[in-house]
PDB file of C-alpha atoms in Angstrom:
ATOM      1  CA  UNK A  68       7.940  26.988 -11.441  1.00 41.00           C
ATOM      2  CA  UNK A  69      11.318  25.430 -11.992  1.00 41.00           C
ATOM      3  CA  UNK A  70      12.018  24.477  -8.420  1.00 43.00           C
ATOM      4  CA  UNK A  71      10.729  21.043  -9.313  1.00 54.00           C
ATOM      5  CA  UNK A  72      13.488  20.458 -11.902  1.00 58.00           C
ATOM      6  CA  UNK A  73      16.930  19.747 -10.473  1.00 54.00           C
ATOM      7  CA  UNK A  74      19.321  22.639 -11.089  1.00 44.00           C
ATOM      8  CA  UNK A  75      21.956  20.498 -12.837  1.00 45.00           C
ATOM      9  CA  UNK A  76      19.444  19.257 -15.373  1.00 45.00           C
ATOM     10  CA  UNK A  77      17.758  22.557 -16.263  1.00 42.00           C
ATOM     11  CA  UNK A  78      18.706  23.951 -19.621  1.00 42.00           C
ATOM     12  CA  UNK A  79      16.542  27.068 -19.413  1.00 39.00           C
ATOM     13  CA  UNK A  80      16.469  28.308 -15.825  1.00 33.00           C
ATOM     14  CA  UNK A  81      16.281  31.950 -16.945  1.00 34.00           C
ATOM     15  CA  UNK A  82      13.875  31.359 -19.827  1.00 36.00           C
ATOM     16  CA  UNK A  83      10.180  31.949 -19.007  1.00 36.00           C
ATOM     17  CA  UNK A  84       7.694  29.496 -20.479  1.00 38.00           C
ATOM     18  CA  UNK A  85       5.749  31.928 -22.602  1.00 35.00           C
ATOM     19  CA  UNK A  86       4.449  32.408 -26.140  1.00 34.00           C
ATOM     20  CA  UNK A  87       4.272  28.749 -27.128  1.00 34.00           C
ATOM     21  CA  UNK A  88       2.884  28.352 -30.618  1.00 34.00           C
ATOM     22  CA  UNK A  89       2.699  24.594 -30.229  1.00 40.00           C
ATOM     23  CA  UNK A  90      -0.116  22.315 -31.196  1.00 41.00           C
ATOM     24  CA  UNK A  91      -0.713  21.665 -27.482  1.00 45.00           C
ATOM     25  CA  UNK A  92      -1.795  25.190 -26.570  1.00 53.00           C
ATOM     26  CA  UNK A  93      -0.506  28.115 -24.498  1.00 65.00           C
ATOM     27  CA  UNK A  94       1.739  27.723 -21.422  1.00 72.00           C
ATOM     28  CA  UNK A  95      -1.300  28.553 -19.301  1.00 84.00           C
ATOM     29  CA  UNK A  96      -2.707  25.107 -20.097  1.00 93.00           C
ATOM     30  CA  UNK A  97      -1.311  21.789 -18.935  1.00 95.00           C
ATOM     31  CA  UNK A  98      -0.320  20.761 -22.454  1.00 95.00           C
ATOM     32  CA  UNK A  99       1.200  24.163 -23.045  1.00 94.00           C
ATOM     33  CA  UNK A 100       3.436  23.658 -20.033  1.00 94.00           C
ATOM     34  CA  UNK A 101       4.259  20.159 -21.259  1.00 95.00           C
ATOM     35  CA  UNK A 102       5.266  21.525 -24.663  1.00 94.00           C
ATOM     36  CA  UNK A 103       7.500  24.239 -23.202  1.00 93.00           C
ATOM     37  CA  UNK A 104       9.231  21.833 -20.830  1.00 94.00           C
ATOM     38  CA  UNK A 105       9.691  19.312 -23.651  1.00 94.00           C
ATOM     39  CA  UNK A 106      11.375  21.921 -25.890  1.00 93.00           C
ATOM     40  CA  UNK A 107      14.030  22.884 -23.373  1.00 91.00           C
ATOM     41  CA  UNK A 108      14.480  19.629 -21.440  1.00 93.00           C
ATOM     42  CA  UNK A 109      14.943  17.032 -24.131  1.00 92.00           C
ATOM     43  CA  UNK A 110      17.038  14.917 -21.742  1.00 94.00           C
ATOM     44  CA  UNK A 111      13.909  14.155 -19.678  1.00 96.00           C
ATOM     45  CA  UNK A 112      11.841  11.108 -20.575  1.00 96.00           C
ATOM     46  CA  UNK A 113       8.121  11.338 -21.379  1.00 97.00           C
ATOM     47  CA  UNK A 114       6.939  10.480 -17.867  1.00 97.00           C
ATOM     48  CA  UNK A 115       9.322  13.055 -16.323  1.00 97.00           C
ATOM     49  CA  UNK A 116       8.044  15.758 -18.691  1.00 97.00           C
ATOM     50  CA  UNK A 117       4.416  14.897 -17.910  1.00 97.00           C
ATOM     51  CA  UNK A 118       5.253  15.049 -14.193  1.00 97.00           C
ATOM     52  CA  UNK A 119       7.084  18.390 -14.426  1.00 96.00           C
ATOM     53  CA  UNK A 120       4.266  19.880 -16.506  1.00 96.00           C
ATOM     54  CA  UNK A 121       1.729  18.935 -13.805  1.00 96.00           C
ATOM     55  CA  UNK A 122       3.601  20.857 -11.098  1.00 95.00           C
ATOM     56  CA  UNK A 123       4.269  23.778 -13.442  1.00 95.00           C
ATOM     57  CA  UNK A 124       0.613  23.941 -14.460  1.00 95.00           C
ATOM     58  CA  UNK A 125      -0.746  23.729 -10.890  1.00 94.00           C
ATOM     59  CA  UNK A 126       1.572  26.492  -9.564  1.00 93.00           C
ATOM     60  CA  UNK A 127       0.914  25.100  -6.071  1.00 92.00           C
ATOM     61  CA  UNK A 128       3.014  22.159  -4.945  1.00 91.00           C
ATOM     62  CA  UNK A 129       0.800  21.297  -1.960  1.00 90.00           C
ATOM     63  CA  UNK A 130      -2.279  21.183  -4.166  1.00 92.00           C
ATOM     64  CA  UNK A 131      -0.464  19.308  -6.956  1.00 94.00           C
ATOM     65  CA  UNK A 132       0.867  16.634  -4.603  1.00 94.00           C
ATOM     66  CA  UNK A 133      -2.414  16.377  -2.675  1.00 93.00           C
ATOM     67  CA  UNK A 134      -4.573  15.825  -5.754  1.00 94.00           C
ATOM     68  CA  UNK A 135      -2.098  13.373  -7.276  1.00 95.00           C
ATOM     69  CA  UNK A 136      -1.668  11.394  -4.041  1.00 95.00           C
ATOM     70  CA  UNK A 137      -5.362  11.069  -3.241  1.00 95.00           C
ATOM     71  CA  UNK A 138      -6.324  10.225  -6.826  1.00 96.00           C
ATOM     72  CA  UNK A 139      -3.580   7.617  -7.020  1.00 96.00           C
ATOM     73  CA  UNK A 140      -4.702   6.011  -3.764  1.00 96.00           C
ATOM     74  CA  UNK A 141      -8.360   5.811  -4.793  1.00 97.00           C
ATOM     75  CA  UNK A 142      -7.648   4.494  -8.286  1.00 97.00           C
ATOM     76  CA  UNK A 143      -5.283   1.819  -6.982  1.00 97.00           C
ATOM     77  CA  UNK A 144      -7.449   0.770  -4.037  1.00 97.00           C
ATOM     78  CA  UNK A 145     -10.754   0.441  -5.859  1.00 97.00           C
ATOM     79  CA  UNK A 146      -9.142  -0.548  -9.140  1.00 97.00           C
ATOM     80  CA  UNK A 147      -7.403  -3.499  -7.469  1.00 97.00           C
ATOM     81  CA  UNK A 148     -10.500  -4.417  -5.435  1.00 97.00           C
ATOM     82  CA  UNK A 149     -12.793  -4.523  -8.478  1.00 96.00           C
ATOM     83  CA  UNK A 150     -11.372  -7.761  -9.993  1.00 96.00           C
ATOM     84  CA  UNK A 151     -11.941  -9.549  -6.665  1.00 96.00           C
ATOM     85  CA  UNK A 152     -15.537  -8.307  -6.585  1.00 95.00           C
ATOM     86  CA  UNK A 153     -16.045  -9.777 -10.061  1.00 95.00           C
ATOM     87  CA  UNK A 154     -14.311 -13.060  -9.154  1.00 96.00           C
ATOM     88  CA  UNK A 155     -16.618 -13.422  -6.137  1.00 94.00           C
ATOM     89  CA  UNK A 156     -19.570 -13.487  -8.561  1.00 93.00           C
ATOM     90  CA  UNK A 157     -18.080 -16.198 -10.828  1.00 95.00           C
ATOM     91  CA  UNK A 158     -18.757 -19.748  -9.492  1.00 94.00           C
ATOM     92  CA  UNK A 159     -15.726 -21.225 -11.301  1.00 96.00           C
ATOM     93  CA  UNK A 160     -13.330 -19.509  -8.885  1.00 96.00           C
ATOM     94  CA  UNK A 161     -15.113 -20.831  -5.807  1.00 95.00           C
ATOM     95  CA  UNK A 162     -12.723 -23.802  -5.685  1.00 95.00           C
ATOM     96  CA  UNK A 163      -9.877 -21.384  -4.957  1.00 96.00           C
ATOM     97  CA  UNK A 164     -11.764 -19.588  -2.181  1.00 96.00           C
ATOM     98  CA  UNK A 165     -10.200 -20.427   1.181  1.00 95.00           C
ATOM     99  CA  UNK A 166     -13.520 -20.212   3.023  1.00 94.00           C
ATOM    100  CA  UNK A 167     -15.726 -21.112   0.080  1.00 90.00           C
ATOM    101  CA  UNK A 168     -18.835 -21.443   2.200  1.00 90.00           C
ATOM    102  CA  UNK A 169     -18.650 -17.695   2.898  1.00 92.00           C
ATOM    103  CA  UNK A 170     -18.926 -15.682  -0.301  1.00 92.00           C
ATOM    104  CA  UNK A 171     -19.576 -11.976   0.398  1.00 93.00           C
ATOM    105  CA  UNK A 172     -22.897 -10.705  -0.875  1.00 92.00           C
ATOM    106  CA  UNK A 173     -23.166  -7.669  -3.132  1.00 90.00           C
ATOM    107  CA  UNK A 174     -24.792  -5.771  -0.247  1.00 93.00           C
ATOM    108  CA  UNK A 175     -21.872  -6.596   2.074  1.00 93.00           C
ATOM    109  CA  UNK A 176     -19.420  -5.401  -0.577  1.00 93.00           C
ATOM    110  CA  UNK A 177     -21.208  -2.068  -1.056  1.00 93.00           C
ATOM    111  CA  UNK A 178     -21.658  -1.486   2.677  1.00 94.00           C
ATOM    112  CA  UNK A 179     -17.938  -2.078   3.106  1.00 96.00           C
ATOM    113  CA  UNK A 180     -17.148   0.260   0.189  1.00 95.00           C
ATOM    114  CA  UNK A 181     -19.241   3.046   1.725  1.00 95.00           C
ATOM    115  CA  UNK A 182     -17.417   2.883   5.060  1.00 94.00           C
ATOM    116  CA  UNK A 183     -14.026   2.701   3.331  1.00 95.00           C
ATOM    117  CA  UNK A 184     -14.874   5.750   1.198  1.00 95.00           C
ATOM    118  CA  UNK A 185     -16.017   7.656   4.288  1.00 93.00           C
ATOM    119  CA  UNK A 186     -12.727   6.794   5.968  1.00 92.00           C
ATOM    120  CA  UNK A 187     -10.734   7.886   2.918  1.00 94.00           C
ATOM    121  CA  UNK A 188     -12.406  11.310   2.770  1.00 93.00           C
ATOM    122  CA  UNK A 189     -12.575  12.036   6.508  1.00 91.00           C
ATOM    123  CA  UNK A 190      -9.392  10.385   7.815  1.00 88.00           C
ATOM    124  CA  UNK A 191      -6.936   9.890   4.970  1.00 88.00           C
ATOM    125  CA  UNK A 192      -7.614  12.989   2.837  1.00 88.00           C
ATOM    126  CA  UNK A 193      -6.626  15.508   5.583  1.00 86.00           C
ATOM    127  CA  UNK A 194      -3.418  13.528   6.193  1.00 83.00           C
ATOM    128  CA  UNK A 195      -2.632  13.474   2.475  1.00 84.00           C
ATOM    129  CA  UNK A 196      -3.109  17.247   2.359  1.00 81.00           C
ATOM    130  CA  UNK A 197      -0.504  17.694   5.109  1.00 83.00           C
ATOM    131  CA  UNK A 198       1.795  15.177   3.467  1.00 84.00           C
ATOM    132  CA  UNK A 199       3.627  17.555   1.108  1.00 82.00           C
ATOM    133  CA  UNK A 200       4.660  20.308   3.549  1.00 85.00           C
ATOM    134  CA  UNK A 201       5.723  17.726   6.144  1.00 84.00           C
ATOM    135  CA  UNK A 202       7.797  15.653   3.728  1.00 85.00           C
ATOM    136  CA  UNK A 203       9.365  18.749   2.157  1.00 85.00           C
ATOM    137  CA  UNK A 204      10.615  19.666   5.614  1.00 88.00           C
ATOM    138  CA  UNK A 205      12.435  16.317   5.773  1.00 91.00           C
ATOM    139  CA  UNK A 206      13.841  16.677   2.270  1.00 91.00           C
ATOM    140  CA  UNK A 207      11.558  14.497   0.149  1.00 93.00           C
ATOM    141  CA  UNK A 208      12.148  15.205  -3.528  1.00 94.00           C
ATOM    142  CA  UNK A 209       9.262  15.831  -5.925  1.00 93.00           C
ATOM    143  CA  UNK A 210      11.314  17.013  -8.883  1.00 94.00           C
ATOM    144  CA  UNK A 211      12.809  15.527 -12.018  1.00 95.00           C
ATOM    145  CA  UNK A 212      14.759  13.603 -13.163  1.00 96.00           C
ATOM    146  CA  UNK A 213      13.521  10.560 -11.269  1.00 97.00           C
ATOM    147  CA  UNK A 214      15.824   8.259  -9.277  1.00 97.00           C
ATOM    148  CA  UNK A 215      17.222   5.154 -10.958  1.00 97.00           C
ATOM    149  CA  UNK A 216      15.227   1.916 -10.947  1.00 97.00           C
ATOM    150  CA  UNK A 217      17.948   0.302  -8.838  1.00 98.00           C
ATOM    151  CA  UNK A 218      17.682   2.995  -6.158  1.00 98.00           C
ATOM    152  CA  UNK A 219      13.908   2.723  -6.118  1.00 98.00           C
ATOM    153  CA  UNK A 220      13.949  -1.088  -5.922  1.00 98.00           C
ATOM    154  CA  UNK A 221      16.424  -1.046  -3.013  1.00 98.00           C
ATOM    155  CA  UNK A 222      14.428   1.510  -1.022  1.00 98.00           C
ATOM    156  CA  UNK A 223      11.110  -0.239  -1.688  1.00 98.00           C
ATOM    157  CA  UNK A 224      12.572  -3.545  -0.427  1.00 98.00           C
ATOM    158  CA  UNK A 225      13.739  -1.792   2.751  1.00 98.00           C
ATOM    159  CA  UNK A 226      10.302  -0.176   3.214  1.00 98.00           C
ATOM    160  CA  UNK A 227       8.531  -3.535   2.893  1.00 98.00           C
ATOM    161  CA  UNK A 228      10.767  -5.040   5.588  1.00 98.00           C
ATOM    162  CA  UNK A 229      10.296  -2.025   7.879  1.00 97.00           C
ATOM    163  CA  UNK A 230       6.525  -1.907   7.365  1.00 97.00           C
ATOM    164  CA  UNK A 231       6.170  -5.632   8.016  1.00 98.00           C
ATOM    165  CA  UNK A 232       7.955  -5.323  11.374  1.00 97.00           C
ATOM    166  CA  UNK A 233       5.824  -2.315  12.355  1.00 97.00           C
ATOM    167  CA  UNK A 234       2.641  -4.065  11.272  1.00 97.00           C
ATOM    168  CA  UNK A 235       3.474  -7.251  13.173  1.00 97.00           C
ATOM    169  CA  UNK A 236       4.017  -5.599  16.543  1.00 97.00           C
ATOM    170  CA  UNK A 237       1.184  -3.081  16.389  1.00 96.00           C
ATOM    171  CA  UNK A 238      -1.255  -5.560  14.873  1.00 97.00           C
ATOM    172  CA  UNK A 239      -0.377  -8.016  17.644  1.00 97.00           C
ATOM    173  CA  UNK A 240      -0.891  -5.273  20.236  1.00 97.00           C
ATOM    174  CA  UNK A 241      -4.327  -4.529  18.770  1.00 96.00           C
ATOM    175  CA  UNK A 242      -5.378  -8.054  19.711  1.00 96.00           C
ATOM    176  CA  UNK A 243      -4.930  -7.237  23.406  1.00 95.00           C
ATOM    177  CA  UNK A 244      -8.352  -7.098  25.095  1.00 94.00           C
ATOM    178  CA  UNK A 245      -9.204  -3.371  25.441  1.00 95.00           C
ATOM    179  CA  UNK A 246      -7.456  -2.406  22.187  1.00 96.00           C
ATOM    180  CA  UNK A 247      -9.207  -5.177  20.299  1.00 96.00           C
ATOM    181  CA  UNK A 248     -12.610  -4.280  21.712  1.00 95.00           C
ATOM    182  CA  UNK A 249     -12.319  -0.531  21.134  1.00 95.00           C
ATOM    183  CA  UNK A 250     -10.223  -0.353  17.955  1.00 96.00           C
ATOM    184  CA  UNK A 251      -9.507  -3.561  16.035  1.00 96.00           C
ATOM    185  CA  UNK A 252     -12.813  -5.397  16.370  1.00 95.00           C
ATOM    186  CA  UNK A 253     -14.362  -3.478  13.473  1.00 95.00           C
ATOM    187  CA  UNK A 254     -11.774  -4.873  11.048  1.00 96.00           C
ATOM    188  CA  UNK A 255     -12.698  -8.404  12.142  1.00 95.00           C
ATOM    189  CA  UNK A 256     -16.352  -7.929  11.300  1.00 94.00           C
ATOM    190  CA  UNK A 257     -15.730 -10.188   8.308  1.00 93.00           C
ATOM    191  CA  UNK A 258     -14.354 -13.567   9.408  1.00 93.00           C
ATOM    192  CA  UNK A 259     -14.008 -14.444   5.719  1.00 93.00           C
ATOM    193  CA  UNK A 260     -12.325 -11.309   4.312  1.00 94.00           C
ATOM    194  CA  UNK A 261     -12.575  -9.917   0.792  1.00 96.00           C
ATOM    195  CA  UNK A 262     -10.465  -7.397  -1.104  1.00 95.00           C
ATOM    196  CA  UNK A 263     -12.438  -4.253  -0.300  1.00 95.00           C
ATOM    197  CA  UNK A 264     -12.160  -5.006   3.427  1.00 96.00           C
ATOM    198  CA  UNK A 265      -8.401  -4.353   3.475  1.00 96.00           C
ATOM    199  CA  UNK A 266      -8.966  -0.806   4.818  1.00 95.00           C
ATOM    200  CA  UNK A 267     -12.262  -1.530   6.572  1.00 95.00           C
ATOM    201  CA  UNK A 268     -11.079  -0.365   9.997  1.00 95.00           C
ATOM    202  CA  UNK A 269     -11.490   2.274  12.675  1.00 94.00           C
ATOM    203  CA  UNK A 270      -9.825   5.675  12.089  1.00 92.00           C
ATOM    204  CA  UNK A 271      -7.349   4.988  14.911  1.00 93.00           C
ATOM    205  CA  UNK A 272      -6.255   1.719  13.318  1.00 94.00           C
ATOM    206  CA  UNK A 273      -5.971   3.330   9.883  1.00 92.00           C
ATOM    207  CA  UNK A 274      -3.654   6.001  11.303  1.00 90.00           C
ATOM    208  CA  UNK A 275      -1.677   3.631  13.534  1.00 91.00           C
ATOM    209  CA  UNK A 276      -0.914   0.987  10.923  1.00 89.00           C
ATOM    210  CA  UNK A 277      -0.595   3.670   8.240  1.00 88.00           C
ATOM    211  CA  UNK A 278       2.537   4.922  10.008  1.00 91.00           C
ATOM    212  CA  UNK A 279       4.283   1.796   8.741  1.00 93.00           C
ATOM    213  CA  UNK A 280       3.436   2.576   5.120  1.00 93.00           C
ATOM    214  CA  UNK A 281       3.980   6.347   5.172  1.00 92.00           C
ATOM    215  CA  UNK A 282       5.737   7.342   8.398  1.00 92.00           C
ATOM    216  CA  UNK A 283       8.658   4.911   8.133  1.00 94.00           C
ATOM    217  CA  UNK A 284       9.625   5.993   4.596  1.00 94.00           C
ATOM    218  CA  UNK A 285       9.511   9.608   5.824  1.00 93.00           C
ATOM    219  CA  UNK A 286      11.801   8.607   8.714  1.00 94.00           C
ATOM    220  CA  UNK A 287      14.142   7.025   6.157  1.00 96.00           C
ATOM    221  CA  UNK A 288      14.118  10.323   4.244  1.00 94.00           C
ATOM    222  CA  UNK A 289      14.848  12.313   7.402  1.00 94.00           C
ATOM    223  CA  UNK A 290      17.835  10.073   8.225  1.00 95.00           C
ATOM    224  CA  UNK A 291      19.305   9.644   4.738  1.00 95.00           C
ATOM    225  CA  UNK A 292      18.083  12.731   2.878  1.00 92.00           C
ATOM    226  CA  UNK A 293      17.508  10.487  -0.117  1.00 95.00           C
ATOM    227  CA  UNK A 294      13.930   9.725  -1.150  1.00 96.00           C
ATOM    228  CA  UNK A 295      11.744  10.701  -4.085  1.00 96.00           C
ATOM    229  CA  UNK A 296       7.971  10.839  -3.826  1.00 96.00           C
ATOM    230  CA  UNK A 297       7.701   8.579  -6.894  1.00 97.00           C
ATOM    231  CA  UNK A 298       9.443   5.832  -4.899  1.00 97.00           C
ATOM    232  CA  UNK A 299       6.841   6.291  -2.171  1.00 95.00           C
ATOM    233  CA  UNK A 300       4.035   6.119  -4.728  1.00 96.00           C
ATOM    234  CA  UNK A 301       5.363   2.847  -6.145  1.00 98.00           C
ATOM    235  CA  UNK A 302       5.820   1.409  -2.653  1.00 97.00           C
ATOM    236  CA  UNK A 303       2.329   2.427  -1.515  1.00 96.00           C
ATOM    237  CA  UNK A 304       0.844   1.011  -4.734  1.00 97.00           C
ATOM    238  CA  UNK A 305       2.570  -2.338  -4.154  1.00 98.00           C
ATOM    239  CA  UNK A 306       1.604  -2.264  -0.475  1.00 97.00           C
ATOM    240  CA  UNK A 307      -2.049  -1.669  -1.405  1.00 97.00           C
ATOM    241  CA  UNK A 308      -1.885  -4.572  -3.859  1.00 97.00           C
ATOM    242  CA  UNK A 309      -0.431  -6.753  -1.095  1.00 97.00           C
ATOM    243  CA  UNK A 310      -3.079  -5.746   1.466  1.00 97.00           C
ATOM    244  CA  UNK A 311      -6.004  -6.180  -0.922  1.00 97.00           C
ATOM    245  CA  UNK A 312      -4.738  -9.520  -2.231  1.00 97.00           C
ATOM    246  CA  UNK A 313      -4.120 -10.737   1.340  1.00 97.00           C
ATOM    247  CA  UNK A 314      -7.765  -9.971   2.143  1.00 97.00           C
ATOM    248  CA  UNK A 315      -9.098 -11.422  -1.115  1.00 96.00           C
ATOM    249  CA  UNK A 316      -9.734 -14.851   0.416  1.00 96.00           C
ATOM    250  CA  UNK A 317      -8.328 -16.663  -2.629  1.00 97.00           C
ATOM    251  CA  UNK A 318      -5.310 -18.935  -2.893  1.00 96.00           C
ATOM    252  CA  UNK A 319      -4.390 -19.865  -6.459  1.00 96.00           C
ATOM    253  CA  UNK A 320      -1.718 -22.334  -7.634  1.00 96.00           C
ATOM    254  CA  UNK A 321       0.151 -19.274  -8.976  1.00 95.00           C
ATOM    255  CA  UNK A 322      -0.137 -17.255  -5.751  1.00 96.00           C
ATOM    256  CA  UNK A 323       3.209 -15.747  -4.771  1.00 95.00           C
ATOM    257  CA  UNK A 324       3.707 -17.701  -1.527  1.00 95.00           C
ATOM    258  CA  UNK A 325       3.974 -20.941  -3.562  1.00 95.00           C
ATOM    259  CA  UNK A 326       7.160 -19.537  -5.116  1.00 96.00           C
ATOM    260  CA  UNK A 327       8.402 -17.404  -2.199  1.00 95.00           C
ATOM    261  CA  UNK A 328       7.769 -19.444   0.977  1.00 93.00           C
ATOM    262  CA  UNK A 329       8.391 -16.426   3.240  1.00 95.00           C
ATOM    263  CA  UNK A 330       5.641 -14.391   1.518  1.00 97.00           C
ATOM    264  CA  UNK A 331       2.416 -14.215   3.547  1.00 96.00           C
ATOM    265  CA  UNK A 332      -0.448 -13.662   1.125  1.00 94.00           C
ATOM    266  CA  UNK A 333      -4.127 -14.574   1.412  1.00 96.00           C
ATOM    267  CA  UNK A 334      -3.535 -18.095   2.714  1.00 93.00           C
ATOM    268  CA  UNK A 335      -1.680 -16.646   5.716  1.00 95.00           C
ATOM    269  CA  UNK A 336      -4.016 -13.743   6.490  1.00 95.00           C
ATOM    270  CA  UNK A 337      -7.277 -15.582   5.865  1.00 95.00           C
ATOM    271  CA  UNK A 338      -6.506 -17.894   8.795  1.00 94.00           C
ATOM    272  CA  UNK A 339      -6.023 -14.820  10.989  1.00 95.00           C
ATOM    273  CA  UNK A 340      -9.529 -13.587  10.174  1.00 95.00           C
ATOM    274  CA  UNK A 341     -11.034 -17.043  10.564  1.00 92.00           C
ATOM    275  CA  UNK A 342      -9.435 -17.759  13.960  1.00 91.00           C
ATOM    276  CA  UNK A 343      -9.015 -14.162  15.239  1.00 90.00           C
ATOM    277  CA  UNK A 344      -5.506 -14.874  16.491  1.00 89.00           C
ATOM    278  CA  UNK A 345      -1.974 -15.418  15.189  1.00 93.00           C
ATOM    279  CA  UNK A 346      -0.509 -14.618  11.747  1.00 95.00           C
ATOM    280  CA  UNK A 347      -0.034 -10.940  12.603  1.00 96.00           C
ATOM    281  CA  UNK A 348       2.463 -10.073   9.852  1.00 96.00           C
ATOM    282  CA  UNK A 349       1.466  -8.210   6.707  1.00 96.00           C
ATOM    283  CA  UNK A 350       3.867  -9.177   3.902  1.00 97.00           C
ATOM    284  CA  UNK A 351       6.257 -11.795   5.264  1.00 97.00           C
ATOM    285  CA  UNK A 352       5.964 -14.845   7.505  1.00 96.00           C
ATOM    286  CA  UNK A 353       9.225 -14.629   9.422  1.00 97.00           C
ATOM    287  CA  UNK A 354       8.020 -12.683  12.486  1.00 97.00           C
ATOM    288  CA  UNK A 355       5.201 -15.172  13.086  1.00 96.00           C
ATOM    289  CA  UNK A 356       7.611 -18.055  12.542  1.00 94.00           C
ATOM    290  CA  UNK A 357      10.346 -16.722  14.834  1.00 96.00           C
ATOM    291  CA  UNK A 358       7.954 -15.715  17.634  1.00 95.00           C
ATOM    292  CA  UNK A 359       5.715 -18.787  17.340  1.00 93.00           C
ATOM    293  CA  UNK A 360       2.549 -16.878  16.531  1.00 95.00           C
ATOM    294  CA  UNK A 361       1.669 -18.833  13.406  1.00 93.00           C
ATOM    295  CA  UNK A 362      -1.964 -19.895  13.283  1.00 89.00           C
ATOM    296  CA  UNK A 363      -3.832 -22.698  11.533  1.00 77.00           C
ATOM    297  CA  UNK A 364      -3.851 -26.518  11.494  1.00 72.00           C
ATOM    298  CA  UNK A 365      -0.278 -26.867  10.191  1.00 77.00           C
ATOM    299  CA  UNK A 366       1.105 -24.516  12.840  1.00 72.00           C
ATOM    300  CA  UNK A 367      -0.811 -26.362  15.576  1.00 65.00           C
ATOM    301  CA  UNK A 368       0.556 -29.671  14.307  1.00 66.00           C
ATOM    302  CA  UNK A 369       4.135 -28.364  14.391  1.00 71.00           C
ATOM    303  CA  UNK A 370       3.650 -27.112  17.959  1.00 64.00           C
ATOM    304  CA  UNK A 371       2.375 -30.512  19.065  1.00 66.00           C
ATOM    305  CA  UNK A 372       5.352 -32.192  17.411  1.00 63.00           C
ATOM    306  CA  UNK A 373       7.790 -29.820  19.126  1.00 68.00           C
ATOM    307  CA  UNK A 374       6.080 -30.369  22.471  1.00 62.00           C
ATOM    308  CA  UNK A 375       6.239 -34.172  22.101  1.00 64.00           C
ATOM    309  CA  UNK A 376       9.897 -33.953  21.105  1.00 70.00           C
ATOM    310  CA  UNK A 377      10.698 -31.890  24.229  1.00 69.00           C
ATOM    311  CA  UNK A 378       8.841 -34.318  26.456  1.00 64.00           C
ATOM    312  CA  UNK A 379      10.691 -37.247  24.878  1.00 67.00           C
ATOM    313  CA  UNK A 380      14.023 -35.529  25.609  1.00 70.00           C
ATOM    314  CA  UNK A 381      13.057 -35.041  29.254  1.00 68.00           C
ATOM    315  CA  UNK A 382      12.233 -38.734  29.623  1.00 68.00           C
ATOM    316  CA  UNK A 383      15.632 -39.651  28.226  1.00 67.00           C
TER     317      UNK A 383
END
């Protein structure tokens, strides 16, 4: 039970959690476990005690991590998609829609949701179930106390950069003829994307691009021996927000790319869906910029200007 609490921070390693007379109940209940852990680990914050009580109550780390991971993913994915579904039904926001002549119908949204749910239960759920034993092998921590905010922020920044590079190259590869036809074409069913369509893709694509979000952090853990599952949860949550927002089809005056020019966002990815080529990056614009795979009218204009400049130099 106490394997999830770091040895240096345990004040009651030899004290069984039994005979609680607390308001919360017996140790056999979740709140009973929470009460026992709270009594003997006052140095832990509320969230850490809630976390430790969950693992202590479940008595099965694989099951505890699996349920928590899958529930988190579903709540974040559909919770973040819901506001975009509502916005699509409000005419006022149409002026911010990048392809405002193509508003998804309610039927299209629900058809997309059904396929995404099927994918989550048949493709992602088995992987999530194997996640805990695999990551434990590489040293991923699930215990308390949690890492510092600074450590988490640094690792999440690294994961975003790593995932973006992975996504660029494999997404670009998926636009090669046979791979596009047999794998990636499904994702491009909607030329004007919407939030729910972020994970509307074939199982092979879900697994392939998912390596960037899950596999690369695990590789980091294997190489450094320093990663907590909470850091992964925060990263995956932010990555889901990024993917859903990039597929939302809306560009607001307060959208992040207006303040961070290297951020991709919906304006960048919407062009990819509209033109079926270019803008392969997920979070950042630098790979497309450096490798001249930017798409859209502005990018085409810049290419023409560069071409004319080169021709002028030759003449001179």
